[in-house]
Amino acid sequence: MRVTAQRHVGDNVSTESRYYLSSLPPEAVQRAAEGIRGHWAIENQLHWCLDIAFNEDQQRTRTGNAASNMVLLSKIALNLLKQDKTSKIGLKNRRLKAGWDEGYLLKVLTGATGRRR
């Protein structure tokens, strides 16, 4: 199966083909295509969040396992920041706030909502 993807950045359009091998019967191709599109939608959204909040595209960690470790830590931090519902600011600003405010950092790390039960 071949999937053709288009990427639009400003006035530039690039096209890329991805090939998938499968033992699925021909009538299952539509379902497989939906799964592939769903995977790339999630992947693109995650990458966008990591790039905006952590400036991931600018990281230059390449030695040993450093790059894999940084991606893992970034994903953990992203998930913790997304779970915080006490702050009505964007992810990048939540990350910055956690760096400046130890009380907020503790709230993000422990999942505390700040409300008494």
CSV table of C-alpha atoms in Angstrom, one decimal:
chain,number,residue,atom,x,y,z
A,1,MET,CA,0.0,0.0,0.0
A,2,ARG,CA,1.3,3.5,-0.8
A,3,VAL,CA,0.2,6.6,1.1
A,4,THR,CA,1.0,10.0,-0.4
A,5,ALA,CA,1.3,12.9,2.1
A,6,GLN,CA,1.4,16.6,1.3
A,7,ARG,CA,3.0,19.1,3.6
A,8,HIS,CA,2.2,22.8,3.3
A,9,VAL,CA,4.5,25.4,4.8
A,10,GLY,CA,3.7,28.9,3.7
A,11,ASP,CA,3.7,28.8,-0.1
A,12,ASN,CA,5.9,25.7,-0.3
A,13,VAL,CA,4.2,22.3,-0.8
A,14,SER,CA,6.2,19.0,-0.5
A,15,THR,CA,4.9,15.6,-1.4
A,16,GLU,CA,6.1,12.3,0.2
A,17,SER,CA,5.2,8.7,-0.5
A,18,ARG,CA,5.2,6.1,2.3
A,19,TYR,CA,5.0,2.4,1.5
A,20,TYR,CA,3.4,-0.2,3.8
A,21,LEU,CA,3.5,-4.0,3.5
A,22,SER,CA,0.6,-5.9,4.9
A,23,SER,CA,-1.0,-9.3,4.7
A,24,LEU,CA,-4.5,-7.8,5.0
A,25,PRO,CA,-7.0,-8.7,2.4
A,26,PRO,CA,-7.8,-6.0,-0.2
A,27,GLU,CA,-11.1,-5.1,1.4
A,28,ALA,CA,-9.3,-4.0,4.6
A,29,VAL,CA,-7.2,-1.4,2.8
A,30,GLN,CA,-9.6,1.5,3.8
A,31,ARG,CA,-9.4,0.5,7.4
A,32,ALA,CA,-5.6,0.3,7.3
A,33,ALA,CA,-5.4,3.7,5.6
A,34,GLU,CA,-7.6,5.3,8.4
A,35,GLY,CA,-5.2,3.8,11.0
A,36,ILE,CA,-2.2,5.2,9.2
A,37,ARG,CA,-3.7,8.6,8.9
A,38,GLY,CA,-4.7,8.5,12.6
A,39,HIS,CA,-1.1,7.5,13.6
A,40,TRP,CA,0.4,10.4,11.7
A,41,ALA,CA,-2.1,12.9,13.0
A,42,ILE,CA,-1.2,11.9,16.6
A,43,GLU,CA,2.5,12.0,15.7
A,44,ASN,CA,2.3,15.4,14.1
A,45,GLN,CA,0.4,16.8,17.0
A,46,LEU,CA,2.9,15.4,19.6
A,47,HIS,CA,5.9,16.7,17.6
A,48,TRP,CA,4.3,20.2,17.4
A,49,CYS,CA,3.7,20.3,21.1
A,50,LEU,CA,7.2,19.2,21.9
A,51,ASP,CA,8.7,21.7,19.4
A,52,ILE,CA,6.6,24.6,20.7
A,53,ALA,CA,6.9,23.8,24.5
A,54,PHE,CA,10.5,22.5,24.5
A,55,ASN,CA,12.0,23.9,21.3
A,56,GLU,CA,12.8,20.3,20.4
A,57,ASP,CA,14.0,21.0,16.9
A,58,GLN,CA,16.8,23.1,18.2
A,59,GLN,CA,18.2,20.4,20.6
A,60,ARG,CA,21.6,19.1,19.6
A,61,THR,CA,22.0,16.1,21.9
A,62,ARG,CA,23.6,13.4,19.8
A,63,THR,CA,26.1,11.5,22.0
A,64,GLY,CA,25.3,8.0,23.2
A,65,ASN,CA,21.8,7.8,24.5
A,66,ALA,CA,21.4,11.5,25.2
A,67,ALA,CA,18.9,12.1,22.4
A,68,SER,CA,16.7,9.2,23.4
A,69,ASN,CA,16.9,10.2,27.1
A,70,MET,CA,16.0,13.9,26.3
A,71,VAL,CA,13.0,12.9,24.2
A,72,LEU,CA,11.7,10.6,27.0
A,73,LEU,CA,12.2,13.3,29.6
A,74,SER,CA,10.4,15.9,27.4
A,75,LYS,CA,7.5,13.5,26.9
A,76,ILE,CA,7.2,12.9,30.6
A,77,ALA,CA,7.3,16.6,31.3
A,78,LEU,CA,4.8,17.4,28.6
A,79,ASN,CA,2.3,14.8,30.0
A,80,LEU,CA,2.7,16.3,33.5
A,81,LEU,CA,2.2,19.8,32.2
A,82,LYS,CA,-0.9,18.8,30.2
A,83,GLN,CA,-2.4,17.2,33.4
A,84,ASP,CA,-2.2,20.5,35.3
A,85,LYS,CA,-5.6,22.2,35.1
A,86,THR,CA,-4.8,24.9,37.7
A,87,SER,CA,-3.1,27.2,35.2
A,88,LYS,CA,-4.8,28.7,32.2
A,89,ILE,CA,-1.6,29.4,30.3
A,90,GLY,CA,-0.1,27.5,27.3
A,91,LEU,CA,2.3,24.6,27.7
A,92,LYS,CA,5.4,26.6,27.0
A,93,ASN,CA,4.5,29.2,29.7
A,94,ARG,CA,3.6,26.3,32.1
A,95,ARG,CA,7.1,24.9,31.5
A,96,LEU,CA,8.7,28.3,32.2
A,97,LYS,CA,6.5,28.9,35.2
A,98,ALA,CA,7.6,25.5,36.6
A,99,GLY,CA,11.2,26.6,36.2
A,100,TRP,CA,10.6,29.9,38.0
A,101,ASP,CA,8.1,28.9,40.7
A,102,GLU,CA,9.1,25.9,42.9
A,103,GLY,CA,5.6,25.8,44.4
A,104,TYR,CA,4.1,25.4,40.9
A,105,LEU,CA,6.7,22.8,40.0
A,106,LEU,CA,5.8,20.7,43.0
A,107,LYS,CA,2.1,21.0,42.1
A,108,VAL,CA,2.9,19.8,38.6
A,109,LEU,CA,5.1,16.9,39.8
A,110,THR,CA,2.7,15.7,42.5
A,111,GLY,CA,-0.5,16.3,40.5
A,112,ALA,CA,-1.9,18.5,43.4
A,113,THR,CA,-4.8,20.7,42.3
A,114,GLY,CA,-4.5,23.2,45.0
A,115,ARG,CA,-8.1,22.5,46.2
A,116,ARG,CA,-8.9,21.2,49.6
A,117,ARG,CA,-11.1,18.1,49.9
